[in-house]
mmCIF file of C-alpha atoms and ligand atoms in Angstrom:
data_model
loop_
_atom_site.group_PDB
_atom_site.id
_atom_site.type_symbol
_atom_site.label_atom_id
_atom_site.label_comp_id
_atom_site.label_asym_id
_atom_site.label_seq_id
_atom_site.Cartn_x
_atom_site.Cartn_y
_atom_site.Cartn_z
ATOM 1 C CA MET A 96 -117.509 43.385 -51.156
ATOM 2 C CA LEU A 97 -120.266 41.943 -48.985
ATOM 3 C CA LYS A 98 -118.792 40.178 -45.951
ATOM 4 C CA LEU A 99 -120.978 37.349 -44.698
ATOM 5 C CA ASP A 100 -121.165 36.980 -40.963
ATOM 6 C CA PHE A 101 -119.901 33.603 -39.818
ATOM 7 C CA HIS A 102 -121.965 32.026 -37.072
ATOM 8 C CA PRO A 103 -120.429 28.913 -35.552
ATOM 9 C CA ALA A 104 -122.947 26.192 -34.694
ATOM 10 C CA GLY A 105 -123.821 25.653 -31.051
ATOM 11 C CA ARG A 106 -123.175 27.950 -28.130
ATOM 12 C CA HIS A 107 -119.869 29.553 -27.383
ATOM 13 C CA PHE A 108 -118.410 28.073 -24.190
ATOM 14 C CA LEU A 109 -117.826 31.071 -21.961
ATOM 15 C CA GLN A 110 -115.749 29.367 -19.282
ATOM 16 C CA ILE A 111 -113.948 32.447 -18.022
ATOM 17 C CA PRO A 112 -114.462 33.329 -14.359
ATOM 18 C CA GLY A 113 -116.872 36.074 -15.252
ATOM 19 C CA PRO A 114 -118.721 37.373 -17.047
ATOM 20 C CA SER A 115 -120.387 33.991 -16.715
ATOM 21 C CA PRO A 116 -123.049 32.683 -19.126
ATOM 22 C CA VAL A 117 -126.403 34.412 -18.695
ATOM 23 C CA PRO A 118 -129.289 31.882 -18.460
ATOM 24 C CA ASP A 119 -132.097 32.238 -21.020
ATOM 25 C CA ARG A 120 -134.553 32.928 -18.221
ATOM 26 C CA ILE A 121 -132.584 36.027 -17.236
ATOM 27 C CA LEU A 122 -132.084 37.127 -20.854
ATOM 28 C CA ARG A 123 -135.846 36.932 -21.379
ATOM 29 C CA ALA A 124 -136.558 38.880 -18.196
ATOM 30 C CA MET A 125 -134.205 41.621 -19.390
ATOM 31 C CA SER A 126 -136.000 41.895 -22.716
ATOM 32 C CA CYS A 127 -139.089 43.431 -21.071
ATOM 33 C CA PRO A 128 -139.716 47.038 -22.112
ATOM 34 C CA THR A 129 -137.800 49.700 -20.249
ATOM 35 C CA ILE A 130 -140.230 51.483 -17.929
ATOM 36 C CA ASP A 131 -140.400 54.921 -16.320
ATOM 37 C CA HIS A 132 -137.875 54.810 -13.503
ATOM 38 C CA ARG A 133 -139.976 57.353 -11.596
ATOM 39 C CA GLY A 134 -143.296 55.631 -12.254
ATOM 40 C CA PRO A 135 -145.334 53.413 -9.898
ATOM 41 C CA GLU A 136 -144.302 50.042 -11.381
ATOM 42 C CA PHE A 137 -140.626 50.775 -10.944
ATOM 43 C CA GLY A 138 -140.858 51.320 -7.174
ATOM 44 C CA ALA A 139 -142.113 47.765 -6.693
ATOM 45 C CA LEU A 140 -139.221 46.360 -8.736
ATOM 46 C CA GLY A 141 -136.742 48.527 -6.809
ATOM 47 C CA LEU A 142 -138.041 47.395 -3.437
ATOM 48 C CA LYS A 143 -138.015 43.747 -4.498
ATOM 49 C CA VAL A 144 -134.390 43.713 -5.642
ATOM 50 C CA LEU A 145 -133.153 45.857 -2.740
ATOM 51 C CA GLU A 146 -134.750 43.444 -0.241
ATOM 52 C CA GLY A 147 -133.810 40.281 -2.133
ATOM 53 C CA ILE A 148 -130.140 41.132 -2.582
ATOM 54 C CA LYS A 149 -129.759 41.450 1.207
ATOM 55 C CA LYS A 150 -130.426 37.708 1.474
ATOM 56 C CA ILE A 151 -127.513 36.993 -0.864
ATOM 57 C CA PHE A 152 -125.111 39.148 1.172
ATOM 58 C CA LYS A 153 -126.668 37.771 4.399
ATOM 59 C CA THR A 154 -127.244 41.240 5.761
ATOM 60 C CA GLN A 155 -130.035 43.285 7.316
ATOM 61 C CA GLN A 156 -128.175 46.490 6.389
ATOM 62 C CA PRO A 157 -128.606 48.538 3.196
ATOM 63 C CA VAL A 158 -127.095 47.267 -0.052
ATOM 64 C CA VAL A 159 -126.351 50.066 -2.522
ATOM 65 C CA ILE A 160 -126.756 49.114 -6.196
ATOM 66 C CA TYR A 161 -124.772 51.120 -8.767
ATOM 67 C CA PRO A 162 -125.122 51.115 -12.557
ATOM 68 C CA ALA A 163 -121.392 50.424 -12.834
ATOM 69 C CA SER A 164 -118.878 47.607 -13.089
ATOM 70 C CA GLY A 165 -117.167 46.234 -9.974
ATOM 71 C CA THR A 166 -114.366 48.793 -10.256
ATOM 72 C CA GLY A 167 -116.900 51.539 -9.571
ATOM 73 C CA ALA A 168 -118.080 49.761 -6.432
ATOM 74 C CA TRP A 169 -114.426 49.512 -5.274
ATOM 75 C CA GLU A 170 -114.155 53.279 -5.588
ATOM 76 C CA ALA A 171 -117.484 53.755 -3.798
ATOM 77 C CA ALA A 172 -116.292 51.630 -0.861
ATOM 78 C CA LEU A 173 -113.109 53.670 -0.439
ATOM 79 C CA SER A 174 -114.492 57.135 -1.155
ATOM 80 C CA ASN A 175 -117.490 56.774 1.161
ATOM 81 C CA THR A 176 -115.453 55.770 4.195
ATOM 82 C CA LEU A 177 -111.983 57.351 3.999
ATOM 83 C CA SER A 178 -110.189 60.716 3.833
ATOM 84 C CA PRO A 179 -107.162 61.835 1.798
ATOM 85 C CA GLY A 180 -103.922 60.533 3.338
ATOM 86 C CA ASP A 181 -105.618 57.802 5.379
ATOM 87 C CA HIS A 182 -103.521 54.685 5.930
ATOM 88 C CA VAL A 183 -105.101 51.526 4.575
ATOM 89 C CA LEU A 184 -103.857 47.969 5.077
ATOM 90 C CA MET A 185 -104.391 45.871 1.939
ATOM 91 C CA TYR A 186 -103.404 42.262 1.338
ATOM 92 C CA GLU A 187 -101.811 41.023 -1.898
ATOM 93 C CA THR A 188 -103.741 37.924 -2.929
ATOM 94 C CA GLY A 189 -103.360 38.503 -6.658
ATOM 95 C CA HIS A 190 -104.051 40.792 -9.587
ATOM 96 C CA PHE A 191 -107.375 42.181 -8.353
ATOM 97 C CA ALA A 192 -105.999 42.998 -4.900
ATOM 98 C CA THR A 193 -103.161 44.786 -6.750
ATOM 99 C CA LEU A 194 -105.602 46.813 -8.848
ATOM 100 C CA TRP A 195 -107.603 47.819 -5.777
ATOM 101 C CA LYS A 196 -104.386 49.002 -4.139
ATOM 102 C CA LYS A 197 -103.505 51.011 -7.244
ATOM 103 C CA MET A 198 -106.906 52.669 -7.011
ATOM 104 C CA ALA A 199 -106.294 53.514 -3.346
ATOM 105 C CA ASP A 200 -102.993 55.160 -4.380
ATOM 106 C CA ASN A 201 -104.743 57.096 -7.136
ATOM 107 C CA LEU A 202 -107.392 58.353 -4.729
ATOM 108 C CA GLY A 203 -104.738 59.848 -2.445
ATOM 109 C CA LEU A 204 -104.866 57.181 0.261
ATOM 110 C CA LYS A 205 -101.718 55.618 1.742
ATOM 111 C CA PRO A 206 -102.112 51.895 1.143
ATOM 112 C CA GLU A 207 -99.667 49.423 2.664
ATOM 113 C CA PHE A 208 -99.493 46.078 0.869
ATOM 114 C CA LEU A 209 -99.019 43.022 3.069
ATOM 115 C CA GLY A 210 -98.303 39.650 1.521
ATOM 116 C CA LEU A 211 -95.985 36.712 1.025
ATOM 117 C CA PRO A 212 -92.966 37.108 -1.281
ATOM 118 C CA GLY A 213 -93.013 36.517 -5.056
ATOM 119 C CA ILE A 214 -95.925 34.507 -6.337
ATOM 120 C CA GLU A 215 -96.230 32.637 -3.020
ATOM 121 C CA GLY A 216 -98.953 35.043 -1.880
ATOM 122 C CA TRP A 217 -100.812 34.428 -5.134
ATOM 123 C CA ARG A 218 -101.048 30.713 -4.298
ATOM 124 C CA ARG A 219 -102.447 31.022 -0.763
ATOM 125 C CA GLY A 220 -105.199 33.061 0.824
ATOM 126 C CA VAL A 221 -104.844 35.975 3.221
ATOM 127 C CA GLN A 222 -102.682 35.153 6.255
ATOM 128 C CA PRO A 223 -104.770 36.674 9.071
ATOM 129 C CA GLN A 224 -101.900 36.473 11.587
ATOM 130 C CA MET A 225 -99.939 38.943 9.428
ATOM 131 C CA ILE A 226 -102.862 41.362 9.583
ATOM 132 C CA GLU A 227 -103.155 40.923 13.336
ATOM 133 C CA ALA A 228 -99.412 41.501 13.880
ATOM 134 C CA ARG A 229 -99.425 44.668 11.742
ATOM 135 C CA LEU A 230 -102.495 46.069 13.498
ATOM 136 C CA ARG A 231 -100.965 45.389 16.930
ATOM 137 C CA GLU A 232 -97.969 47.539 15.912
ATOM 138 C CA ASP A 233 -100.312 50.371 14.982
ATOM 139 C CA THR A 234 -100.912 51.567 18.529
ATOM 140 C CA GLN A 235 -101.926 55.045 17.315
ATOM 141 C CA HIS A 236 -104.660 53.564 15.096
ATOM 142 C CA ALA A 237 -103.382 55.344 12.005
ATOM 143 C CA ILE A 238 -104.728 52.487 9.849
ATOM 144 C CA LYS A 239 -108.324 53.298 9.017
ATOM 145 C CA ALA A 240 -109.306 50.268 6.961
ATOM 146 C CA VAL A 241 -108.267 46.697 6.142
ATOM 147 C CA CYS A 242 -109.051 45.651 2.552
ATOM 148 C CA VAL A 243 -109.099 42.036 1.374
ATOM 149 C CA VAL A 244 -110.383 40.091 -1.621
ATOM 150 C CA HIS A 245 -112.592 37.127 -0.709
ATOM 151 C CA ASN A 246 -112.272 35.192 -3.977
ATOM 152 C CA GLU A 247 -109.184 36.175 -5.996
ATOM 153 C CA THR A 248 -110.420 35.735 -9.536
ATOM 154 C CA SER A 249 -106.876 35.931 -10.909
ATOM 155 C CA THR A 250 -105.717 32.850 -8.995
ATOM 156 C CA GLY A 251 -108.631 30.690 -7.820
ATOM 157 C CA VAL A 252 -107.785 31.186 -4.159
ATOM 158 C CA THR A 253 -110.277 32.238 -1.491
ATOM 159 C CA SER A 254 -109.614 33.924 1.842
ATOM 160 C CA ASP A 255 -111.164 33.298 5.235
ATOM 161 C CA ILE A 256 -112.994 36.539 5.970
ATOM 162 C CA ALA A 257 -114.252 35.420 9.399
ATOM 163 C CA ALA A 258 -110.596 34.830 10.356
ATOM 164 C CA VAL A 259 -109.664 38.326 9.161
ATOM 165 C CA ARG A 260 -112.438 39.727 11.373
ATOM 166 C CA ARG A 261 -111.080 37.718 14.327
ATOM 167 C CA ALA A 262 -107.563 39.054 13.634
ATOM 168 C CA ILE A 263 -108.791 42.663 13.705
ATOM 169 C CA ASP A 264 -110.720 42.022 16.931
ATOM 170 C CA ALA A 265 -107.785 40.186 18.540
ATOM 171 C CA ALA A 266 -105.609 43.230 17.868
ATOM 172 C CA GLY A 267 -108.309 45.425 19.437
ATOM 173 C CA HIS A 268 -108.100 47.669 16.380
ATOM 174 C CA PRO A 269 -110.979 49.921 15.226
ATOM 175 C CA ALA A 270 -110.142 49.771 11.466
ATOM 176 C CA LEU A 271 -113.009 49.204 9.067
ATOM 177 C CA LEU A 272 -113.087 45.884 7.195
ATOM 178 C CA LEU A 273 -113.681 46.272 3.436
ATOM 179 C CA VAL A 274 -114.081 43.080 1.402
ATOM 180 C CA ASP A 275 -114.239 42.459 -2.351
ATOM 181 C CA THR A 276 -116.421 39.438 -3.120
ATOM 182 C CA ILE A 277 -117.028 40.451 -6.723
ATOM 183 C CA SER A 278 -116.523 36.892 -7.925
ATOM 184 C CA GLY A 279 -117.378 35.070 -4.702
ATOM 185 C CA LEU A 280 -120.952 36.230 -4.169
ATOM 186 C CA ALA A 281 -123.607 33.582 -4.837
ATOM 187 C CA CYS A 282 -120.893 30.955 -5.426
ATOM 188 C CA ALA A 283 -119.205 30.694 -2.021
ATOM 189 C CA ASP A 284 -120.781 31.243 1.386
ATOM 190 C CA TYR A 285 -120.615 34.885 2.392
ATOM 191 C CA ARG A 286 -121.922 36.495 5.609
ATOM 192 C CA HIS A 287 -121.703 40.273 5.653
ATOM 193 C CA ASP A 288 -123.330 40.759 9.077
ATOM 194 C CA GLU A 289 -122.015 37.691 10.905
ATOM 195 C CA TRP A 290 -118.423 38.345 9.797
ATOM 196 C CA GLY A 291 -118.622 41.989 10.807
ATOM 197 C CA VAL A 292 -117.744 43.327 7.367
ATOM 198 C CA ASP A 293 -118.163 47.095 7.014
ATOM 199 C CA VAL A 294 -118.327 47.327 3.234
ATOM 200 C CA THR A 295 -118.744 44.367 0.904
ATOM 201 C CA VAL A 296 -118.136 45.050 -2.770
ATOM 202 C CA SER A 297 -119.643 42.832 -5.464
ATOM 203 C CA GLY A 298 -120.730 42.763 -9.085
ATOM 204 C CA SER A 299 -123.404 41.315 -11.333
ATOM 205 C CA GLN A 300 -121.453 39.308 -13.893
ATOM 206 C CA LYS A 301 -120.242 36.338 -11.872
ATOM 207 C CA GLY A 302 -122.315 34.235 -9.444
ATOM 208 C CA LEU A 303 -125.418 36.337 -10.028
ATOM 209 C CA MET A 304 -125.330 35.236 -13.695
ATOM 210 C CA LEU A 305 -126.150 38.712 -15.043
ATOM 211 C CA PRO A 306 -124.326 40.651 -17.729
ATOM 212 C CA PRO A 307 -121.726 43.140 -16.459
ATOM 213 C CA GLY A 308 -123.157 46.523 -15.519
ATOM 214 C CA ILE A 309 -124.341 46.611 -11.942
ATOM 215 C CA SER A 310 -122.316 46.455 -8.772
ATOM 216 C CA PHE A 311 -122.941 46.619 -5.065
ATOM 217 C CA ASN A 312 -121.811 47.990 -1.726
ATOM 218 C CA ALA A 313 -123.318 46.214 1.286
ATOM 219 C CA VAL A 314 -122.634 48.532 4.212
ATOM 220 C CA SER A 315 -122.600 48.398 8.016
ATOM 221 C CA GLN A 316 -123.835 51.064 10.408
ATOM 222 C CA LYS A 317 -120.192 51.668 11.338
ATOM 223 C CA ALA A 318 -119.388 52.336 7.669
ATOM 224 C CA ILE A 319 -122.350 54.720 7.329
ATOM 225 C CA GLU A 320 -121.142 56.546 10.440
ATOM 226 C CA ALA A 321 -117.582 56.725 9.032
ATOM 227 C CA GLY A 322 -119.086 58.181 5.851
ATOM 228 C CA LYS A 323 -120.310 61.234 7.752
ATOM 229 C CA HIS A 324 -116.685 62.251 8.422
ATOM 230 C CA ALA A 325 -114.960 60.811 5.322
ATOM 231 C CA LYS A 326 -113.443 63.578 3.187
ATOM 232 C CA LEU A 327 -112.475 61.872 -0.071
ATOM 233 C CA PRO A 328 -114.302 63.717 -2.848
ATOM 234 C CA ARG A 329 -117.390 61.834 -3.966
ATOM 235 C CA ALA A 330 -120.610 62.723 -5.718
ATOM 236 C CA PHE A 331 -122.010 59.936 -7.916
ATOM 237 C CA TRP A 332 -120.781 57.288 -5.459
ATOM 238 C CA ASP A 333 -122.185 58.947 -2.320
ATOM 239 C CA TRP A 334 -124.279 56.403 -0.416
ATOM 240 C CA ALA A 335 -126.307 58.844 1.672
ATOM 241 C CA GLU A 336 -128.795 60.095 -0.911
ATOM 242 C CA ILE A 337 -129.086 56.716 -2.626
ATOM 243 C CA ILE A 338 -129.885 54.904 0.633
ATOM 244 C CA GLU A 339 -132.470 57.564 1.487
ATOM 245 C CA MET A 340 -134.250 57.315 -1.882
ATOM 246 C CA ASN A 341 -133.977 53.509 -1.950
ATOM 247 C CA LYS A 342 -136.390 53.433 1.006
ATOM 248 C CA SER A 343 -139.196 53.938 -1.513
ATOM 249 C CA GLY A 344 -137.610 51.767 -4.229
ATOM 250 C CA TYR A 345 -136.171 54.611 -6.336
ATOM 251 C CA TRP A 346 -132.735 56.047 -7.139
ATOM 252 C CA PRO A 347 -131.530 59.664 -7.354
ATOM 253 C CA TYR A 348 -130.393 59.008 -10.953
ATOM 254 C CA THR A 349 -131.533 56.747 -13.791
ATOM 255 C CA PRO A 350 -130.934 53.184 -12.650
ATOM 256 C CA ASN A 351 -130.161 50.264 -14.902
ATOM 257 C CA THR A 352 -133.787 49.213 -15.401
ATOM 258 C CA ASN A 353 -133.324 46.153 -17.591
ATOM 259 C CA LEU A 354 -130.444 44.805 -15.538
ATOM 260 C CA LEU A 355 -132.676 45.172 -12.493
ATOM 261 C CA TYR A 356 -135.299 42.987 -14.236
ATOM 262 C CA GLY A 357 -132.468 40.514 -14.682
ATOM 263 C CA LEU A 358 -131.456 40.842 -11.036
ATOM 264 C CA SER A 359 -135.027 40.192 -9.942
ATOM 265 C CA GLU A 360 -135.058 36.985 -12.006
ATOM 266 C CA ALA A 361 -131.609 35.936 -10.768
ATOM 267 C CA LEU A 362 -132.746 36.356 -7.172
ATOM 268 C CA ASP A 363 -135.784 34.144 -7.848
ATOM 269 C CA MET A 364 -133.536 31.494 -9.375
ATOM 270 C CA ILE A 365 -130.840 31.554 -6.683
ATOM 271 C CA LEU A 366 -133.163 31.803 -3.705
ATOM 272 C CA GLY A 367 -135.452 29.199 -5.322
ATOM 273 C CA GLU A 368 -132.561 26.742 -5.572
ATOM 274 C CA GLY A 369 -131.486 27.712 -2.061
ATOM 275 C CA LEU A 370 -128.169 29.359 -1.280
ATOM 276 C CA ASP A 371 -126.761 26.238 0.371
ATOM 277 C CA ASN A 372 -127.606 24.170 -2.701
ATOM 278 C CA VAL A 373 -125.970 26.792 -4.919
ATOM 279 C CA PHE A 374 -122.778 26.631 -2.830
ATOM 280 C CA ALA A 375 -122.804 22.811 -2.785
ATOM 281 C CA ARG A 376 -123.207 22.754 -6.574
ATOM 282 C CA HIS A 377 -120.206 25.047 -6.990
ATOM 283 C CA ASP A 378 -118.066 23.009 -4.566
ATOM 284 C CA ARG A 379 -118.932 19.782 -6.334
ATOM 285 C CA LEU A 380 -118.095 21.050 -9.832
ATOM 286 C CA ALA A 381 -114.884 22.648 -8.590
ATOM 287 C CA GLU A 382 -113.756 19.373 -7.012
ATOM 288 C CA ALA A 383 -114.498 17.465 -10.231
ATOM 289 C CA CYS A 384 -112.467 20.017 -12.181
ATOM 290 C CA ARG A 385 -109.497 19.746 -9.813
ATOM 291 C CA ARG A 386 -109.561 15.954 -10.098
ATOM 292 C CA ALA A 387 -109.250 16.268 -13.871
ATOM 293 C CA VAL A 388 -106.338 18.707 -13.539
ATOM 294 C CA ARG A 389 -104.529 16.363 -11.157
ATOM 295 C CA ALA A 390 -105.083 13.391 -13.484
ATOM 296 C CA TRP A 391 -103.541 15.432 -16.322
ATOM 297 C CA GLY A 392 -100.516 15.755 -14.032
ATOM 298 C CA LEU A 393 -100.753 19.545 -14.043
ATOM 299 C CA GLU A 394 -100.423 21.815 -11.056
ATOM 300 C CA ILE A 395 -103.314 23.751 -9.536
ATOM 301 C CA GLN A 396 -102.413 27.375 -8.842
ATOM 302 C CA CYS A 397 -103.855 27.255 -5.303
ATOM 303 C CA VAL A 398 -101.539 25.255 -3.034
ATOM 304 C CA ASP A 399 -103.696 25.260 0.100
ATOM 305 C CA PRO A 400 -106.684 22.893 -0.281
ATOM 306 C CA SER A 401 -108.535 24.658 2.552
ATOM 307 C CA VAL A 402 -108.904 27.751 0.357
ATOM 308 C CA TYR A 403 -109.622 26.245 -3.065
ATOM 309 C CA SER A 404 -112.028 28.453 -4.992
ATOM 310 C CA PRO A 405 -115.442 27.015 -5.910
ATOM 311 C CA VAL A 406 -115.606 29.623 -8.713
ATOM 312 C CA LEU A 407 -112.591 28.820 -10.854
ATOM 313 C CA THR A 408 -109.507 26.646 -11.061
ATOM 314 C CA GLY A 409 -106.128 28.098 -12.005
ATOM 315 C CA VAL A 410 -104.096 25.618 -14.059
ATOM 316 C CA MET A 411 -100.318 26.115 -14.155
ATOM 317 C CA MET A 412 -98.434 25.277 -17.325
ATOM 318 C CA PRO A 413 -95.154 23.328 -17.318
ATOM 319 C CA GLU A 414 -91.977 25.444 -17.751
ATOM 320 C CA GLY A 415 -91.560 26.730 -21.285
ATOM 321 C CA ILE A 416 -95.232 26.493 -22.298
ATOM 322 C CA ASP A 417 -97.156 29.673 -22.960
ATOM 323 C CA ALA A 418 -100.607 29.305 -21.382
ATOM 324 C CA ASP A 419 -102.034 31.882 -23.788
ATOM 325 C CA ALA A 420 -100.933 29.804 -26.769
ATOM 326 C CA VAL A 421 -102.914 26.876 -25.318
ATOM 327 C CA ARG A 422 -105.941 29.121 -24.767
ATOM 328 C CA LYS A 423 -105.696 30.284 -28.369
ATOM 329 C CA VAL A 424 -105.837 26.709 -29.688
ATOM 330 C CA ILE A 425 -108.850 25.964 -27.495
ATOM 331 C CA TYR A 426 -110.618 29.130 -28.613
ATOM 332 C CA GLU A 427 -109.969 28.558 -32.297
ATOM 333 C CA ARG A 428 -110.638 24.830 -32.393
ATOM 334 C CA PHE A 429 -113.433 24.434 -29.846
ATOM 335 C CA ASP A 430 -115.047 27.867 -29.565
ATOM 336 C CA MET A 431 -114.344 28.073 -25.854
ATOM 337 C CA SER A 432 -112.995 31.011 -23.854
ATOM 338 C CA LEU A 433 -110.813 30.333 -20.825
ATOM 339 C CA GLY A 434 -109.430 32.970 -18.474
ATOM 340 C CA THR A 435 -105.965 34.319 -19.217
ATOM 341 C CA GLY A 436 -103.188 34.544 -16.627
ATOM 342 C CA LEU A 437 -103.175 38.051 -15.166
ATOM 343 C CA GLY A 438 -100.366 40.211 -13.809
ATOM 344 C CA LYS A 439 -97.550 38.098 -12.357
ATOM 345 C CA MET A 440 -99.166 34.956 -13.795
ATOM 346 C CA LYS A 441 -99.348 36.180 -17.419
ATOM 347 C CA GLY A 442 -98.543 33.262 -19.730
ATOM 348 C CA ARG A 443 -97.917 30.884 -16.828
ATOM 349 C CA MET A 444 -101.451 29.694 -16.205
ATOM 350 C CA PHE A 445 -104.994 29.716 -17.528
ATOM 351 C CA ARG A 446 -108.218 29.762 -15.549
ATOM 352 C CA ILE A 447 -111.239 27.490 -15.931
ATOM 353 C CA GLY A 448 -114.470 29.124 -14.752
ATOM 354 C CA HIS A 449 -117.135 26.799 -13.297
ATOM 355 C CA LEU A 450 -119.481 29.341 -11.808
ATOM 356 C CA GLY A 451 -123.069 30.436 -12.147
ATOM 357 C CA ASP A 452 -125.189 28.662 -14.751
ATOM 358 C CA CYS A 453 -122.979 25.581 -14.937
ATOM 359 C CA ASN A 454 -123.918 21.900 -14.544
ATOM 360 C CA ASP A 455 -122.227 18.514 -14.766
ATOM 361 C CA LEU A 456 -122.332 18.319 -18.532
ATOM 362 C CA THR A 457 -121.221 21.930 -19.004
ATOM 363 C CA LEU A 458 -118.193 21.060 -16.905
ATOM 364 C CA MET A 459 -117.516 17.772 -18.695
ATOM 365 C CA ALA A 460 -117.662 19.465 -22.099
ATOM 366 C CA THR A 461 -115.356 22.166 -20.805
ATOM 367 C CA LEU A 462 -112.859 19.619 -19.527
ATOM 368 C CA ALA A 463 -113.016 17.717 -22.826
ATOM 369 C CA GLY A 464 -112.258 20.946 -24.698
ATOM 370 C CA VAL A 465 -109.347 21.721 -22.389
ATOM 371 C CA GLU A 466 -107.953 18.201 -22.700
ATOM 372 C CA MET A 467 -108.112 18.231 -26.495
ATOM 373 C CA GLY A 468 -106.529 21.674 -26.516
ATOM 374 C CA LEU A 469 -103.691 20.614 -24.226
ATOM 375 C CA GLN A 470 -102.868 17.732 -26.531
ATOM 376 C CA LEU A 471 -103.096 19.799 -29.708
ATOM 377 C CA ALA A 472 -100.849 22.445 -28.151
ATOM 378 C CA GLY A 473 -98.270 19.794 -27.249
ATOM 379 C CA VAL A 474 -98.652 20.026 -23.475
ATOM 380 C CA PRO A 475 -97.582 16.688 -21.996
ATOM 381 C CA ILE A 476 -100.355 15.170 -19.854
ATOM 382 C CA ALA A 477 -100.039 12.094 -17.640
ATOM 383 C CA ALA A 478 -103.479 10.669 -18.438
ATOM 384 C CA SER A 479 -106.966 11.722 -19.454
ATOM 385 C CA GLY A 480 -108.606 13.817 -16.754
ATOM 386 C CA LEU A 481 -112.141 13.019 -17.875
ATOM 387 C CA PRO A 482 -112.603 9.665 -16.079
ATOM 388 C CA ALA A 483 -111.481 11.202 -12.768
ATOM 389 C CA ALA A 484 -114.032 14.014 -13.092
ATOM 390 C CA MET A 485 -116.815 11.669 -14.260
ATOM 391 C CA GLU A 486 -116.229 9.177 -11.465
ATOM 392 C CA PHE A 487 -116.384 11.936 -8.905
ATOM 393 C CA LEU A 488 -119.590 13.385 -10.365
ATOM 394 C CA MET A 489 -121.222 9.961 -10.500
ATOM 395 C CA SER A 490 -120.240 9.205 -6.917
ATOM 396 C CA GLN A 491 -121.755 12.403 -5.574
ATOM 397 C CA PRO A 492 -125.514 12.923 -5.368
ATOM 398 C CA ASN A 493 -126.960 15.605 -7.595
ATOM 399 C CA ALA A 494 -128.639 18.721 -6.273
ATOM 400 C CA PRO A 495 -131.789 17.836 -4.277
ATOM 401 C CA LYS A 496 -134.093 19.515 -6.798
ATOM 402 C CA LEU A 497 -132.926 17.295 -9.660
ATOM 403 C CA LYS A 498 -133.189 14.184 -7.503
ATOM 404 C CA ALA A 499 -136.759 15.066 -6.598
ATOM 405 C CA ALA A 500 -137.702 15.482 -10.275
ATOM 406 C CA ALA A 501 -136.212 12.118 -11.282
HETATM 407 C C1 PLP B 211 -112.176 40.001 -7.579
HETATM 408 C C2 PLP B 211 -112.446 41.096 -8.565
HETATM 409 N N1 PLP B 211 -112.369 42.364 -8.159
HETATM 410 C C3 PLP B 211 -112.607 43.382 -9.002
HETATM 411 C C4 PLP B 211 -112.929 43.181 -10.324
HETATM 412 C C5 PLP B 211 -113.164 44.340 -11.233
HETATM 413 O O1 PLP B 211 -114.506 44.364 -11.590
HETATM 414 P P1 PLP B 211 -115.015 44.965 -12.986
HETATM 415 O O2 PLP B 211 -114.163 44.354 -14.046
HETATM 416 O O3 PLP B 211 -116.456 44.541 -13.039
HETATM 417 O O4 PLP B 211 -114.861 46.443 -12.910
HETATM 418 C C6 PLP B 211 -113.016 41.870 -10.795
HETATM 419 C C7 PLP B 211 -113.330 41.586 -12.200
HETATM 420 O O5 PLP B 211 -113.207 40.493 -12.685
HETATM 421 C C8 PLP B 211 -112.774 40.797 -9.891
HETATM 422 O O6 PLP B 211 -112.854 39.528 -10.295
#
């Protein structure tokens, strides 16, 4: 029997913390014909995106672009800098830090997981003093790298990377600093060079507003030097040949041509708006979201306001309520996807994404959908959260560009 496709009216609300909605302008750019990746036109595109992306990472050093998801770029960061059996200090901020540690184990490294007990560590950012204390103990410098996640997508908690750098320096330790800002890049301020990061890992499908499929390693000279002696097996991920060929705008393999068109467009959009404006927009929407959550009388997963994420807000459910059941109601009734609780937080929380191509009304519609869903799912709320969010948005000036156009 013929099955008719059902197409719900309006756009699906993709309010997970990545992949984030892809703006029409980027979708159109990606629909250009795929060109010869060894031809003359391609080199110009390659050079443009390789130069432009450096501005987003705030680096003068090479940024390697892989046709892979963020997980691939994690592996690239480890395999280009480390050798089998190397000790690595990792910090448990949440589910993604846990997955990166699992990868380190699988690659034959010896990761040590620092963190606070239970879910406490999942509610606060990295504690740099713990890193400093551990590195001071390591007088033989057995630890070769410190790995931290800048924006823990599973919790909505950020970490102070400059403070981690200071902790490593205070301990006088030569370990490399590897940072995952897969969901932080182009949402929260990030300074690869100034913070002395050796490898920064990121991906396309979050603040850059692209579909999943490309990921990045921004590298330091120290990391490139370490790569010359690193013995973990690597072939596809090896930076050396890619960085060499990138000098002329090409790759040693077939790059992701249409996603690179998208990246070129995303760079124009983000740099056109101005990075500081992009960060301010994210901070403002995140604050409005938190005000709604507080008015509902629900708990925010992050307990330290100094490290609230501008990318997403983790909303804890009262005892006895399954967060995934609430998400299901919201999905079925209002055609909106929210992030599920991951790992230790499975069923205990959901995540509201407010990153990338998101504005005041996107957020207000999202909050309305969440509020209706909470009520339909029988979650007790203290009051409507919408007035709190609206009042905050009205009280705060809009982005300068919009003001100028008015
Ligand atoms: C912080 C963080 N690290 C790593 C990953 C893994 O990236 P991917 O799923 O693109 O492989 C994600 C994905 O959401 C993430 O948010």
